Coordinates of C-alpha atoms in Angstrom, one line a residue:
X1 CA 0.4 0.0 -0.4
X2 CA 0.9 3.3 -1.0
X3 CA 2.2 5.7 2.4
X4 CA -0.3 9.2 1.7
X5 CA 0.0 12.2 4.6
X6 CA -3.2 12.7 6.1
X7 CA -5.8 14.7 4.2
X8 CA -6.0 18.4 6.1
X9 CA -9.6 18.3 7.7
X10 CA -12.4 19.9 6.2
X11 CA -16.2 20.3 5.8
X12 CA -17.7 17.1 5.4
X13 CA -19.7 15.8 2.8
X14 CA -21.7 12.3 2.2
X15 CA -19.0 11.1 -0.2
X16 CA -16.1 11.7 1.9
X17 CA -17.2 10.7 4.7
X18 CA -17.5 7.2 2.4
X19 CA -14.4 7.5 1.7
X20 CA -13.0 8.0 4.9
X21 CA -15.1 4.2 6.3
X22 CA -13.4 2.9 3.0
X23 CA -10.7 3.7 3.9
X24 CA -11.2 2.5 7.8
X25 CA -11.9 -0.8 6.8
X26 CA -9.5 -1.2 5.1
X27 CA -11.7 -1.7 1.2
X28 CA -9.7 -1.4 -2.3
X29 CA -6.5 -2.0 0.4
X30 CA -6.8 2.2 1.0
X31 CA -6.9 2.3 -2.6
X32 CA -8.8 5.9 -3.7
X33 CA -8.7 5.7 -7.9
X34 CA -11.9 7.9 -9.2
X35 CA -12.1 9.3 -13.3
X36 CA -14.2 11.6 -14.3
X37 CA -15.5 9.9 -18.4
X38 CA -17.5 13.2 -20.7
X39 CA -19.1 11.8 -23.4
X40 CA -17.1 13.5 -26.5
X41 CA -20.2 15.2 -28.1
X42 CA -19.9 19.0 -27.7
X43 CA -18.1 20.8 -25.0
X44 CA -17.9 21.0 -21.6
X45 CA -20.3 22.8 -19.6
X46 CA -20.6 24.7 -15.8
X47 CA -22.1 21.6 -14.8
X48 CA -19.5 19.4 -16.0
X49 CA -17.2 21.6 -13.3
X50 CA -18.9 20.2 -10.3
X51 CA -18.5 16.8 -11.7
X52 CA -14.8 17.4 -12.0
X53 CA -13.8 19.2 -8.8
X54 CA -15.0 15.8 -6.9
X55 CA -13.8 13.5 -8.7
X56 CA -9.8 15.5 -9.0
X57 CA -10.7 17.1 -5.5
X58 CA -11.6 14.3 -3.7
X59 CA -8.9 11.8 -5.1
X60 CA -6.1 14.6 -4.1
X61 CA -6.9 14.7 -1.2
X62 CA -6.5 10.8 0.4
X63 CA -3.4 11.0 -1.9
X64 CA -5.3 9.4 -4.6
X65 CA -5.6 9.0 -8.8
X66 CA -8.2 10.3 -11.3
X67 CA -8.3 8.8 -14.5
X68 CA -10.0 10.7 -17.5
X69 CA -11.9 8.9 -20.0
X70 CA -13.5 9.5 -22.1
X71 CA -17.3 7.5 -22.6
X72 CA -17.1 7.7 -26.4
X73 CA -19.4 5.3 -27.2
X74 CA -21.6 6.4 -29.7
X75 CA -19.2 7.1 -33.3
X76 CA -22.4 9.1 -34.8
X77 CA -22.1 12.1 -32.7
X78 CA -18.9 12.0 -31.1
X79 CA -16.0 14.0 -32.3
X80 CA -11.7 14.5 -32.0
X81 CA -12.5 18.5 -31.7
X82 CA -14.5 18.1 -28.2
X83 CA -12.4 15.7 -26.8
X84 CA -9.4 18.1 -27.6
X85 CA -12.1 20.6 -26.3
X86 CA -12.8 19.0 -23.2
X87 CA -8.8 18.4 -22.0
X88 CA -8.3 21.7 -22.2
X89 CA -11.0 22.7 -20.1
X90 CA -9.2 19.9 -17.5
X91 CA -6.5 21.1 -17.6
X92 CA -7.5 25.1 -17.1
X93 CA -9.2 24.3 -13.8
X94 CA -6.1 23.2 -12.3
X95 CA -6.2 19.4 -13.0
X96 CA -4.1 16.7 -13.9
X97 CA -5.4 13.4 -15.1
X98 CA -2.8 9.9 -14.2
X99 CA -4.7 8.2 -17.0
X100 CA -5.6 8.9 -20.3
X101 CA -8.4 5.9 -21.8
X102 CA -11.1 5.5 -24.1
X103 CA -14.6 3.2 -23.3
X104 CA -13.0 2.4 -27.4
X105 CA -9.8 1.4 -25.9
X106 CA -11.8 -1.2 -24.1
X107 CA -14.1 -2.8 -26.8
X108 CA -12.2 -5.8 -27.1
X109 CA -12.8 -6.7 -24.2
X110 CA -16.1 -5.3 -23.5
X111 CA -17.0 -7.8 -26.7
X112 CA -15.4 -10.9 -25.3
X113 CA -17.0 -9.9 -22.0
X114 CA -20.8 -10.2 -24.1
X115 CA -19.7 -13.4 -25.6
X116 CA -20.1 -14.8 -22.1
X117 CA -23.0 -13.4 -20.7
X118 CA -24.1 -15.2 -24.2
X119 CA -22.3 -18.9 -22.9
X120 CA -23.5 -18.9 -19.3
X121 CA -27.7 -17.6 -20.8
X122 CA -27.4 -14.1 -19.4
X123 CA -27.8 -12.0 -23.0
X124 CA -29.9 -12.6 -26.0
X125 CA -30.0 -11.1 -29.9
X126 CA -33.5 -9.5 -30.1
X127 CA -34.9 -8.6 -33.3
X128 CA -37.4 -6.6 -32.4
X129 CA -37.8 -2.4 -33.3
X130 CA -37.0 -0.3 -30.7
X131 CA -40.1 0.4 -30.6
X132 CA -41.6 -2.9 -29.8
X133 CA -38.5 -3.4 -26.3
X134 CA -40.4 0.0 -25.3
X135 CA -43.9 -2.1 -25.5
X136 CA -42.6 -4.8 -24.4
X137 CA -40.6 -3.2 -21.1
X138 CA -43.8 -2.2 -19.4
X139 CA -44.3 0.7 -17.8
X140 CA -43.6 1.3 -13.6
X141 CA -47.1 0.0 -12.4
X142 CA -47.1 -2.7 -15.3
X143 CA -44.4 -5.6 -15.3
X144 CA -42.4 -6.3 -18.6
X145 CA -44.1 -9.2 -21.3
X146 CA -40.8 -11.3 -22.6
X147 CA -39.4 -11.1 -26.2
X148 CA -40.5 -13.7 -28.5
X149 CA -36.6 -14.2 -28.9
X150 CA -35.4 -14.6 -25.5
X151 CA -35.0 -17.7 -25.9
X152 CA -33.3 -18.4 -28.2
X153 CA -30.4 -20.9 -28.0
X154 CA -27.2 -20.1 -27.4
X155 CA -25.6 -21.2 -30.7
X156 CA -28.0 -19.0 -32.2
X157 CA -27.4 -16.0 -29.9
X158 CA -23.7 -16.8 -30.3
X159 CA -24.3 -16.8 -33.9
X160 CA -26.5 -13.9 -34.5
X161 CA -24.0 -11.8 -32.5
X162 CA -20.7 -13.0 -34.8
X163 CA -22.9 -12.2 -37.8
X164 CA -24.1 -8.3 -35.7
X165 CA -20.3 -8.0 -36.2
X166 CA -19.4 -9.1 -39.1
X167 CA -22.1 -6.5 -40.2
X168 CA -24.3 -8.3 -41.7
X169 CA -27.4 -6.4 -40.4
X170 CA -28.8 -3.3 -40.9
X171 CA -28.9 -0.2 -37.9
X172 CA -31.8 -0.9 -36.2
X173 CA -32.6 -5.0 -36.9
X174 CA -30.7 -6.9 -33.7
X175 CA -29.6 -5.3 -30.3
X176 CA -28.3 -7.7 -27.7
X177 CA -29.7 -7.6 -24.5
X178 CA -28.9 -9.0 -20.7
X179 CA -31.7 -11.8 -19.4
X180 CA -31.9 -10.4 -16.0
X181 CA -35.6 -10.1 -15.1
X182 CA -38.8 -9.0 -17.7
X183 CA -40.7 -8.5 -14.4
X184 CA -38.5 -6.2 -11.9
X185 CA -39.9 -3.0 -10.7
X186 CA -36.7 -1.1 -11.7
X187 CA -37.4 -0.7 -15.5
X188 CA -33.3 -0.8 -16.2
X189 CA -34.0 -4.5 -14.7
X190 CA -35.8 -5.5 -17.8
X191 CA -34.0 -6.9 -20.1
X192 CA -31.8 -4.1 -21.0
X193 CA -30.0 -3.4 -24.2
X194 CA -25.9 -3.7 -24.0
X195 CA -25.3 -3.4 -28.1
X196 CA -27.1 -1.9 -31.3
X197 CA -25.9 -1.8 -34.9
X198 CA -24.6 1.5 -35.6
X199 CA -23.1 1.2 -39.4
X200 CA -20.6 4.7 -38.7
X201 CA -17.2 5.9 -38.3
X202 CA -16.0 5.6 -35.0
X203 CA -13.6 9.0 -34.5
X204 CA -11.0 6.6 -33.3
X205 CA -11.4 3.3 -34.4
X206 CA -12.5 4.1 -37.8
X207 CA -14.7 1.3 -39.7
X208 CA -13.7 -1.6 -37.3
X209 CA -16.9 -1.9 -35.4
X210 CA -20.6 -1.4 -36.2
X211 CA -21.5 -2.9 -32.6
X212 CA -21.0 -0.8 -30.0
X213 CA -22.1 -1.0 -26.2
X214 CA -24.8 1.0 -24.7
X215 CA -23.7 3.1 -22.1
X216 CA -25.1 0.6 -19.0
X217 CA -22.5 -2.0 -20.4
X218 CA -19.2 -0.1 -21.3
X219 CA -19.6 2.0 -18.6
X220 CA -19.1 0.1 -14.9
X221 CA -17.2 -2.3 -16.8
X222 CA -14.6 0.2 -18.0
X223 CA -14.5 1.4 -14.0
X224 CA -13.8 -2.1 -13.6
X225 CA -10.2 -2.6 -15.6
X226 CA -8.8 1.1 -14.5
X227 CA -10.1 -0.6 -10.4
X228 CA -11.5 2.6 -10.0
X229 CA -12.6 2.8 -6.4
X230 CA -15.1 5.3 -5.8
X231 CA -17.3 5.9 -9.4
X232 CA -19.5 9.0 -8.6
X233 CA -21.9 10.0 -10.9
X234 CA -25.2 12.6 -11.0
X235 CA -28.6 11.3 -9.2
X236 CA -30.5 10.5 -12.6
X237 CA -28.0 7.1 -12.1
X238 CA -28.6 6.0 -8.9
X239 CA -31.8 3.4 -10.6
X240 CA -29.0 1.9 -12.6
X241 CA -26.9 1.5 -10.4
X242 CA -28.2 -2.3 -9.7
X243 CA -27.8 -3.0 -12.9
X244 CA -23.5 -1.9 -12.4
X245 CA -23.1 -3.4 -10.2
X246 CA -25.0 -6.7 -11.9
X247 CA -22.8 -6.4 -14.9
X248 CA -20.2 -6.6 -12.6
X249 CA -21.1 -9.5 -10.4
X250 CA -22.1 -11.6 -13.4
X251 CA -18.6 -11.3 -15.2
X252 CA -16.8 -11.5 -11.5
X253 CA -15.2 -8.7 -12.3
X254 CA -13.1 -5.5 -10.5
X255 CA -16.0 -4.7 -7.4
X256 CA -15.9 -0.7 -8.4
X257 CA -18.9 0.9 -6.4
X258 CA -20.6 3.7 -7.9
X259 CA -21.9 6.9 -6.2
X260 CA -24.6 9.2 -7.1
X261 CA -25.2 12.6 -6.1
X262 CA -27.4 15.7 -6.8
X263 CA -26.0 17.8 -10.3
X264 CA -25.5 21.5 -10.7
X265 CA -27.8 23.5 -11.5
X266 CA -28.2 27.3 -12.4
X267 CA -30.6 29.6 -12.5
X268 CA -30.9 31.8 -15.6
X269 CA -28.6 28.4 -17.1
X270 CA -29.5 26.3 -19.6
X271 CA -27.1 23.1 -18.9
X272 CA -28.1 20.6 -21.9
X273 CA -25.5 19.5 -24.0
X274 CA -28.2 19.2 -26.9
X275 CA -29.9 22.3 -26.2
X276 CA -26.6 24.1 -26.4
X277 CA -25.7 22.3 -29.5
X278 CA -28.4 23.8 -31.1
X279 CA -27.5 26.7 -30.1
X280 CA -24.3 26.4 -31.9
X281 CA -26.1 25.3 -35.1
X282 CA -29.0 27.8 -35.5
X283 CA -26.3 30.8 -35.5
X284 CA -28.3 32.0 -31.3
X285 CA -24.9 32.0 -30.4
X286 CA -21.0 32.8 -31.8
X287 CA -19.9 29.4 -31.3
X288 CA -19.2 27.1 -27.8
X289 CA -16.9 29.3 -26.5
X290 CA -19.1 32.7 -26.6
X291 CA -19.2 34.2 -23.4
X292 CA -22.8 34.2 -22.9
X293 CA -22.9 30.0 -23.4
X294 CA -22.2 27.9 -20.2
X295 CA -19.7 26.0 -21.2
X296 CA -16.0 26.1 -19.4
X297 CA -14.4 27.5 -22.7
X298 CA -17.5 29.9 -22.7
X299 CA -17.0 31.6 -19.3
X300 CA -13.3 31.3 -19.8
X301 CA -13.2 33.3 -23.4
X302 CA -16.5 35.7 -20.5
X303 CA -12.9 35.9 -17.9
X304 CA -14.3 33.4 -14.9
X305 CA -11.3 32.6 -13.3
X306 CA -10.2 28.6 -12.7
X307 CA -10.5 29.4 -9.3
X308 CA -13.3 31.3 -8.9
X309 CA -15.0 27.7 -10.1
X310 CA -13.2 26.1 -7.9
X311 CA -14.6 27.6 -4.7
X312 CA -17.6 27.9 -6.0
X313 CA -17.8 24.1 -6.2
X314 CA -16.4 24.1 -2.3
X315 CA -18.8 26.2 -1.0
X316 CA -22.4 24.9 -2.5
X317 CA -21.3 21.4 -0.9
X318 CA -22.3 17.6 -2.6
X319 CA -25.9 16.2 -1.5
X320 CA -28.5 13.8 -2.9
X321 CA -31.3 16.8 -3.0
X322 CA -32.2 18.7 -6.3
X323 CA -32.4 22.3 -6.4
X324 CA -31.2 25.7 -8.2
X325 CA -28.2 27.9 -7.3
X326 CA -28.2 31.0 -8.1
X327 CA -26.0 32.7 -10.7
X328 CA -25.7 35.8 -8.2
X329 CA -23.7 33.2 -5.7
X330 CA -21.5 32.2 -8.7
X331 CA -21.2 36.1 -10.0
X332 CA -20.2 36.4 -6.1
X333 CA -17.0 34.2 -6.4
X334 CA -16.2 35.4 -9.4
X335 CA -16.5 39.3 -8.3
X336 CA -14.0 38.1 -5.3
X337 CA -11.3 36.2 -6.8
X338 CA -10.8 38.8 -9.4
X339 CA -11.0 41.6 -7.5
X340 CA -7.8 40.1 -5.9
X341 CA -6.0 39.4 -8.8
X342 CA -7.3 42.1 -10.8
X343 CA -5.2 45.5 -12.2
X344 CA -7.5 48.4 -11.4
X345 CA -8.0 50.4 -15.4
X346 CA -9.8 53.2 -16.5
X347 CA -12.2 53.1 -19.3
X348 CA -15.0 54.9 -20.7
X349 CA -17.7 53.2 -22.9
X350 CA -19.9 56.3 -23.4
X351 CA -18.0 58.9 -24.0
X352 CA -19.1 62.7 -23.7
X353 CA -16.0 65.3 -23.7
X354 CA -15.2 67.5 -20.9
X355 CA -13.2 70.5 -21.6
X356 CA -11.2 72.7 -18.8
X357 CA -11.6 76.2 -20.0
X358 CA -8.9 76.9 -17.4
X359 CA -5.8 73.7 -17.7
X360 CA -2.8 74.7 -19.9
X361 CA -4.0 73.9 -23.3
X362 CA -0.9 72.5 -24.5
X363 CA 0.1 71.0 -21.7
X364 CA 0.2 66.8 -20.8
X365 CA 0.6 65.8 -16.5
X366 CA 1.4 61.8 -15.4
X367 CA -0.7 60.9 -12.4
X368 CA 0.1 58.0 -10.5
X369 CA -2.5 55.4 -10.2
X370 CA -2.9 53.0 -8.1
X371 CA -2.9 49.1 -9.8
X372 CA -4.8 46.9 -7.2
X373 CA -5.0 48.4 -3.6
X374 CA -5.8 45.1 -2.7
X375 CA -2.4 43.8 -4.3
X376 CA 1.1 46.1 -3.0
X377 CA 3.4 44.4 -5.0
X378 CA 1.2 45.9 -8.4
X379 CA 2.2 48.8 -7.7
X380 CA 1.8 52.2 -10.0
X381 CA 1.4 53.7 -13.5
X382 CA 1.5 56.6 -14.7
X383 CA -1.8 57.7 -16.5
X384 CA -1.7 60.3 -18.8
X385 CA -3.8 63.6 -17.8
X386 CA -4.5 66.8 -20.3
X387 CA -7.6 69.6 -21.2
X388 CA -10.0 67.6 -23.1
X389 CA -11.2 64.3 -21.4
X390 CA -13.9 61.9 -21.8
X391 CA -16.3 60.9 -19.4
X392 CA -19.4 58.7 -19.0
X393 CA -22.4 60.2 -20.1
X394 CA -24.2 59.0 -16.8
X395 CA -21.6 60.3 -15.0
X396 CA -22.8 63.9 -16.1
X397 CA -26.9 65.8 -16.0
X398 CA -27.9 68.7 -16.7
X399 CA -31.3 68.0 -14.8
X400 CA -29.9 66.8 -11.9
X401 CA -32.2 63.9 -10.0
X402 CA -32.9 64.0 -6.7
X403 CA -29.6 62.3 -4.5
X404 CA -27.8 62.7 -8.2
X405 CA -24.2 63.9 -7.2
X406 CA -21.9 63.4 -10.3
X407 CA -21.4 66.9 -12.3
X408 CA -24.0 69.2 -12.7
X409 CA -23.5 72.9 -13.7
X410 CA -22.5 74.6 -10.7
X411 CA -21.5 71.6 -8.9
X412 CA -17.5 70.2 -8.2
X413 CA -16.9 66.4 -8.3
X414 CA -13.2 65.0 -8.3
X415 CA -11.8 63.5 -11.2
X416 CA -10.3 59.5 -9.9
X417 CA -5.9 60.6 -9.7
X418 CA -6.4 64.3 -10.7
X419 CA -8.0 67.3 -9.6
X420 CA -11.6 69.1 -8.4
X421 CA -13.3 70.7 -11.3
X422 CA -16.2 72.7 -11.8
X423 CA -19.0 72.4 -15.0
X424 CA -18.9 75.9 -16.1
X425 CA -21.5 75.4 -18.7
X426 CA -22.3 73.1 -21.5
X427 CA -22.6 73.0 -25.9
X428 CA -25.6 71.5 -27.1
X429 CA -25.7 69.9 -30.8
X430 CA -28.9 70.9 -33.1
X431 CA -30.6 68.3 -31.6
X432 CA -30.3 69.7 -28.4
X433 CA -27.8 67.0 -26.7
X434 CA -24.9 68.1 -24.6
X435 CA -22.4 67.3 -26.4
X436 CA -19.6 69.0 -24.6
X437 CA -19.2 70.1 -21.0
X438 CA -16.8 73.9 -20.3
X439 CA -15.2 73.0 -16.5
X440 CA -12.4 75.4 -14.5
X441 CA -10.2 73.0 -12.4
X442 CA -8.6 73.9 -8.7
X443 CA -4.6 73.1 -9.1
X444 CA -4.0 73.4 -5.8
X445 CA -6.1 70.4 -5.4
X446 CA -3.8 67.6 -7.5
X447 CA -4.3 63.6 -6.3
X448 CA -7.8 64.5 -4.8
X449 CA -7.5 66.2 -2.2
X450 CA -8.3 69.5 -1.5
X451 CA -5.7 71.7 1.1
X452 CA -7.9 74.0 2.8
X453 CA -10.0 70.8 3.6
X454 CA -13.3 70.7 1.1
X455 CA -15.1 67.9 0.6
X456 CA -16.9 66.6 -2.6
X457 CA -19.4 64.2 -2.3
X458 CA -19.1 62.1 -5.7
X459 CA -15.6 61.4 -7.8
X460 CA -16.1 60.2 -11.2
X461 CA -13.2 58.4 -13.7
X462 CA -11.7 59.8 -16.6
X463 CA -9.9 59.2 -20.5
X464 CA -7.2 61.6 -21.4
X465 CA -8.7 62.7 -25.2
X466 CA -5.3 62.6 -26.6
X467 CA -4.2 59.7 -24.9
X468 CA -8.0 57.6 -25.2
X469 CA -7.3 54.5 -27.5
X470 CA -10.3 53.4 -29.2
X471 CA -11.6 49.8 -28.1
X472 CA -14.7 47.8 -28.8
X473 CA -16.7 46.6 -25.3
X474 CA -19.6 43.7 -25.1
X475 CA -22.2 43.8 -22.9
X476 CA -23.3 40.6 -22.0
X477 CA -27.0 39.8 -19.7
X478 CA -28.3 36.3 -19.0
X479 CA -28.7 34.5 -21.6
X480 CA -32.0 33.0 -20.6
X481 CA -35.1 35.1 -19.9
X482 CA -36.7 32.8 -16.8
X483 CA -35.1 31.5 -14.1
X484 CA -35.8 28.5 -15.4
X485 CA -34.9 28.1 -18.8
X486 CA -36.6 24.7 -18.8
X487 CA -39.9 26.0 -18.3
X488 CA -42.2 26.6 -21.1
X489 CA -45.4 26.7 -22.0
X490 CA -46.7 23.8 -24.0
X491 CA -45.6 23.8 -28.0
X492 CA -43.1 26.5 -26.8
X493 CA -39.4 25.3 -27.2
X494 CA -36.8 26.9 -24.5
X495 CA -34.9 28.5 -27.1
X496 CA -37.8 30.9 -26.9
X497 CA -37.2 31.6 -23.9
X498 CA -33.8 33.8 -25.5
X499 CA -33.2 37.2 -23.7
X500 CA -32.9 38.9 -27.3
X501 CA -30.3 42.1 -25.6
X502 CA -27.9 39.4 -23.5
X503 CA -26.0 40.5 -25.7
X504 CA -24.7 44.7 -25.7
X505 CA -22.0 45.6 -28.6
X506 CA -19.9 49.3 -28.2
X507 CA -18.0 50.0 -30.8
X508 CA -17.3 53.4 -29.7
X509 CA -15.6 52.5 -25.8
X510 CA -13.1 54.8 -24.7
X511 CA -10.0 53.3 -22.6
X512 CA -6.3 54.5 -21.4
X513 CA -3.5 53.7 -23.2
X514 CA -2.0 51.0 -20.7
X515 CA -4.6 49.2 -22.5
X516 CA -4.2 49.4 -25.7
X517 CA -1.8 45.8 -26.8
X518 CA -4.1 43.8 -24.1
X519 CA -3.3 40.7 -24.3
X520 CA -6.0 38.2 -24.3
X521 CA -7.1 36.8 -21.3
X522 CA -6.1 39.2 -19.2
X523 CA -7.9 40.9 -16.6
X524 CA -8.9 43.9 -15.1
X525 CA -10.9 46.4 -13.5
X526 CA -12.3 48.6 -15.5
X527 CA -13.2 51.7 -12.2
X528 CA -16.3 52.0 -11.2
X529 CA -17.7 49.9 -14.1
X530 CA -17.0 46.1 -13.3
X531 CA -14.5 43.3 -14.9
X532 CA -13.3 42.8 -18.5
X533 CA -12.0 40.6 -20.3
X534 CA -10.1 40.9 -23.0
X535 CA -11.2 38.8 -25.9
X536 CA -9.6 36.8 -29.1
X537 CA -10.8 39.1 -31.1
X538 CA -8.7 41.7 -30.0
X539 CA -6.6 43.5 -32.8
X540 CA -3.3 45.6 -32.3
X541 CA -4.4 48.9 -30.9
X542 CA -8.4 48.0 -31.1
X543 CA -8.7 45.8 -28.9
X544 CA -12.4 44.4 -27.6
X545 CA -13.1 43.2 -24.2
X546 CA -15.8 41.7 -23.0
X547 CA -18.0 42.3 -19.2
X548 CA -17.3 39.5 -17.3
X549 CA -19.5 40.9 -14.4
X550 CA -20.7 43.5 -13.3
X551 CA -18.9 45.4 -10.1
X552 CA -22.7 45.9 -8.1
X553 CA -23.0 41.7 -5.6
X554 CA -26.5 41.5 -4.9
X555 CA -25.4 38.2 -2.9
X556 CA -22.6 39.7 -1.3
X557 CA -24.8 42.2 0.6
X558 CA -27.7 39.2 0.6
X559 CA -25.3 36.7 2.1
X560 CA -23.4 39.6 4.4
X561 CA -27.3 40.5 5.5
X562 CA -28.0 37.4 6.8
X563 CA -24.8 36.7 8.9
X564 CA -22.4 35.1 6.7
X565 CA -22.6 31.1 4.3
X566 CA -25.4 29.7 5.1

């Protein structure tokens, strides 16, 4: 037995308790081996992140090992593109697999085991169609009915199964079924299908096979071959566990154990690979990595950090009950992490020109700006300040509403890192809209403090017009309008719930010069506006930024009001 350091004490969950008990009793000789087994038929989403964190995290905690295994038993839907994206996502989340495997690695062994079950009288070839099999299976309250082909001889079944493998029969004409109990109260035990005929090229095995194992036959045996000790999956597979165990027992192979947990459900978020694929295929989004998508590649492009995802997953716990987590809670963890690591910069999304009339016309000053007040080691930078600036349109009102403390005629405000300025006049266009705001400044207030101690009620950010860099900024909102996107009326599709305003593109934003060549993936806090991430569409001198999350933290305020995490 390998010697591993004892795990650090942590908040418990029922899967950790199972592992602790197995280690205490010596089950599996003190080994912990897990696996993450995605099907490569799409990109991973935030729901998969929970499974990844559990599979890898618990193994790491107990000095064990985790395999990445692709469940590639459905060649019609699987692609190498998805395999590579899944590898990248697991690595981005911060995990490293100990073994890389594919269910297709085991096709020969699985076929041999299927033949053994046929020889043992535990499996038979059925000529019923898929629809006829469904009818024969019965209901939750009525037992199933035996197939007329259930009692074929072992010899006939062996011959037919070999001919299925040889490609003699068309798709859907025959299947191999386990012979268990058509009266079982568990429908999964009513002679489940083990193999079906699929004449399709496989992304790894090519045309070698035209019969492919079903998930229920391939999964437990793959676990057993890899000597997986704790095979974790979501609650919808709980009713499949007796079948998982039955195959292992009948074959007399390593006794892996399946453990089910609650899947992750987020409000305003759809976690269905099939529907996400539809969004991509119909052009409703810009691809699998569209920042509005709940895919791991989408949230990575949006600017989420792996640390935030792991912290979020760790906070929600593991249980046997299903429910939905507020999207605001995930965003809280994203803000919390970005606050620690993101450089502060100034950007103006909807520019309004400000002219400081009494500032020297050709003068340029460099103002000291703190890069991150949460991180002293981040240092500071120089930001150019000049006579003509841009501020946000929302930071000026000619006729201010009640409790509006920003710039208005006659009012003095502080320019971040700059001076106190007072609005003296406005210039309007032919439509009566404010085109320019004219101000005067107090030279004694450089750095944002008045020597006479007078106070102002607002500080606003700015960008120097002469030094501003043009940028495109993409503002994202929820992709779905409803809290539960799957909650649709009869005759509707979940995609009828799409938010038509989920993306706003601001083409003429102005950002400070330090952002001219922002590298894709670099994260920033645009002061007073939110957290943003440089997008892969950025070009030299023309950056593109995705808003990761706004500064407003509804979940954080609620948590504080309630006295901390529950």
